[in-house]
């Protein structure tokens, strides 16, 4: 999908969180394992699920309301980007899973949205340290 690895340092391009998702069509090509490995360090705290190779991260909160507020803020961004995470909201935690259905795998969009989620979570009220 992308010709170069995005860089948060700005050497190759803007920070991931400043980029925008690009529409994918069914049958889009997912990133290769090597491309995923290159991009994973750009979203610290996120890891690949063993079962399906999707991006996953959880955040802890002091209460339910803090997690709900983060989910609502991310919902707005997900709609703007037209790329939506799978979300699990529970008392004291929120979990996000990302993958691109149209590509049946990971694309740059997943890493872009992960970075946007991290940016919003960084200042989320009631968030507990990882």
CSV table of C-alpha atoms in Angstrom, one decimal:
chain,number,residue,atom,x,y,z
A,1,UNK,CA,0.0,0.0,0.0
A,2,UNK,CA,2.7,2.5,0.9
A,3,UNK,CA,6.1,2.7,-0.8
A,4,UNK,CA,8.0,3.7,2.3
A,5,UNK,CA,7.9,3.2,6.0
A,6,UNK,CA,6.3,6.2,7.7
A,7,UNK,CA,8.4,7.9,10.3
A,8,UNK,CA,7.4,9.7,13.5
A,9,UNK,CA,10.6,11.5,13.3
A,10,UNK,CA,9.6,13.1,10.0
A,11,UNK,CA,12.5,11.8,8.0
A,12,UNK,CA,10.3,10.0,5.5
A,13,UNK,CA,7.0,11.7,6.1
A,14,UNK,CA,4.7,13.1,8.7
A,15,UNK,CA,4.1,11.3,12.0
A,16,UNK,CA,1.7,8.4,11.7
A,17,UNK,CA,-0.9,10.2,13.8
A,18,UNK,CA,-0.9,13.1,11.4
A,19,UNK,CA,-1.5,11.0,8.3
A,20,UNK,CA,-4.9,10.0,7.0
A,21,UNK,CA,-6.3,6.6,6.1
A,22,UNK,CA,-6.7,5.7,2.5
A,23,UNK,CA,-9.8,3.9,1.2
A,24,UNK,CA,-9.2,0.2,0.6
A,25,UNK,CA,-11.3,-1.9,-1.8
A,26,UNK,CA,-12.0,-5.6,-1.3
A,27,UNK,CA,-9.0,-7.6,-2.4
A,28,UNK,CA,-6.5,-4.8,-1.4
A,29,UNK,CA,-3.1,-6.2,-0.7
A,30,UNK,CA,-2.2,-6.5,3.0
A,31,UNK,CA,1.3,-5.6,4.2
A,32,UNK,CA,3.9,-8.3,4.2
A,33,UNK,CA,5.3,-9.8,7.4
A,34,UNK,CA,8.4,-7.8,6.8
A,35,UNK,CA,6.5,-4.5,6.3
A,36,UNK,CA,4.5,-5.2,9.5
A,37,UNK,CA,7.7,-5.8,11.4
A,38,UNK,CA,9.1,-2.5,10.1
A,39,UNK,CA,6.0,-0.6,11.2
A,40,UNK,CA,5.4,-2.2,14.6
A,41,UNK,CA,8.1,-0.2,16.4
A,42,UNK,CA,6.3,3.0,15.3
A,43,UNK,CA,3.3,2.2,17.6
A,44,UNK,CA,4.9,1.2,20.9
A,45,UNK,CA,2.6,-0.7,23.2
A,46,UNK,CA,0.7,-2.4,20.3
A,47,UNK,CA,1.4,-6.0,19.5
A,48,UNK,CA,0.2,-8.6,17.0
A,49,UNK,CA,-2.3,-11.1,18.1
A,50,UNK,CA,-1.1,-14.7,17.8
A,51,UNK,CA,-4.3,-16.1,16.4
A,52,UNK,CA,-5.0,-13.7,13.5
A,53,UNK,CA,-2.0,-11.3,13.3
A,54,UNK,CA,-4.1,-8.2,14.1
A,55,UNK,CA,-2.9,-5.1,16.0
A,56,UNK,CA,-4.0,-5.1,19.6
A,57,UNK,CA,-3.6,-2.8,22.6
A,58,UNK,CA,-5.4,-2.3,25.9
A,59,UNK,CA,-5.6,0.7,28.2
A,60,UNK,CA,-6.4,0.7,31.8
A,61,UNK,CA,-8.7,3.3,33.6
A,62,UNK,CA,-9.6,4.1,37.1
A,63,UNK,CA,-13.3,3.7,36.3
A,64,UNK,CA,-15.8,3.0,33.5
A,65,UNK,CA,-16.5,6.6,32.6
A,66,UNK,CA,-12.9,7.3,31.6
A,67,UNK,CA,-12.8,4.4,29.2
A,68,UNK,CA,-16.1,5.3,27.8
A,69,UNK,CA,-14.9,8.9,27.2
A,70,UNK,CA,-11.9,7.6,25.3
A,71,UNK,CA,-14.0,5.2,23.2
A,72,UNK,CA,-16.3,8.1,22.2
A,73,UNK,CA,-13.4,10.4,21.2
A,74,UNK,CA,-11.9,7.6,19.1
A,75,UNK,CA,-15.3,6.9,17.5
A,76,UNK,CA,-15.3,10.4,16.1
A,77,UNK,CA,-11.8,9.9,14.7
A,78,UNK,CA,-12.6,6.5,13.3
A,79,UNK,CA,-15.6,7.9,11.5
A,80,UNK,CA,-13.5,10.8,10.1
A,81,UNK,CA,-10.9,8.3,8.8
A,82,UNK,CA,-13.5,5.7,7.7
A,83,UNK,CA,-11.4,3.0,9.5
A,84,UNK,CA,-13.0,1.5,12.6
A,85,UNK,CA,-11.4,-0.6,15.3
A,86,UNK,CA,-13.0,-3.5,17.1
A,87,UNK,CA,-13.5,-2.2,20.7
A,88,UNK,CA,-14.1,-3.9,24.0
A,89,UNK,CA,-15.2,-1.6,26.8
A,90,UNK,CA,-15.2,-3.0,30.3
A,91,UNK,CA,-14.9,-1.5,33.8
A,92,UNK,CA,-11.4,-0.2,34.1
A,93,UNK,CA,-10.2,-1.1,30.6
A,94,UNK,CA,-10.6,-0.6,26.9
A,95,UNK,CA,-9.2,-2.9,24.3
A,96,UNK,CA,-8.7,-2.1,20.6
A,97,UNK,CA,-8.1,-4.5,17.8
A,98,UNK,CA,-7.2,-3.3,14.3
A,99,UNK,CA,-7.1,-4.9,10.9
A,100,UNK,CA,-8.3,-4.1,7.4
A,101,UNK,CA,-11.3,-6.2,6.4
A,102,UNK,CA,-10.9,-5.3,2.7
A,103,UNK,CA,-7.3,-6.6,2.6
A,104,UNK,CA,-8.0,-9.5,5.1
A,105,UNK,CA,-4.9,-8.3,6.9
A,106,UNK,CA,-3.0,-5.3,8.1
A,107,UNK,CA,-2.4,-2.2,6.0
A,108,UNK,CA,-0.9,1.2,6.8
A,109,UNK,CA,-4.4,2.4,7.8
A,110,UNK,CA,-4.2,0.1,10.9
A,111,UNK,CA,-0.9,1.7,12.0
A,112,UNK,CA,-2.2,5.2,11.3
A,113,UNK,CA,-5.3,4.6,13.4
A,114,UNK,CA,-3.2,3.0,16.2
A,115,UNK,CA,-1.1,6.1,16.4
A,116,UNK,CA,-4.2,8.3,16.5
A,117,UNK,CA,-5.6,6.1,19.3
A,118,UNK,CA,-2.4,6.5,21.2
A,119,UNK,CA,-2.4,10.2,20.8
A,120,UNK,CA,-5.9,10.5,22.2
A,121,UNK,CA,-5.2,7.9,25.0
A,122,UNK,CA,-2.1,9.8,26.1
A,123,UNK,CA,-4.3,12.6,27.6
A,124,UNK,CA,-7.3,10.6,28.6
A,125,UNK,CA,-8.7,11.5,32.0
A,126,UNK,CA,-8.5,8.6,34.5
A,127,UNK,CA,-6.1,6.5,32.5
A,128,UNK,CA,-3.8,4.4,34.5
A,129,UNK,CA,-0.1,3.8,33.5
A,130,UNK,CA,0.6,0.8,31.4
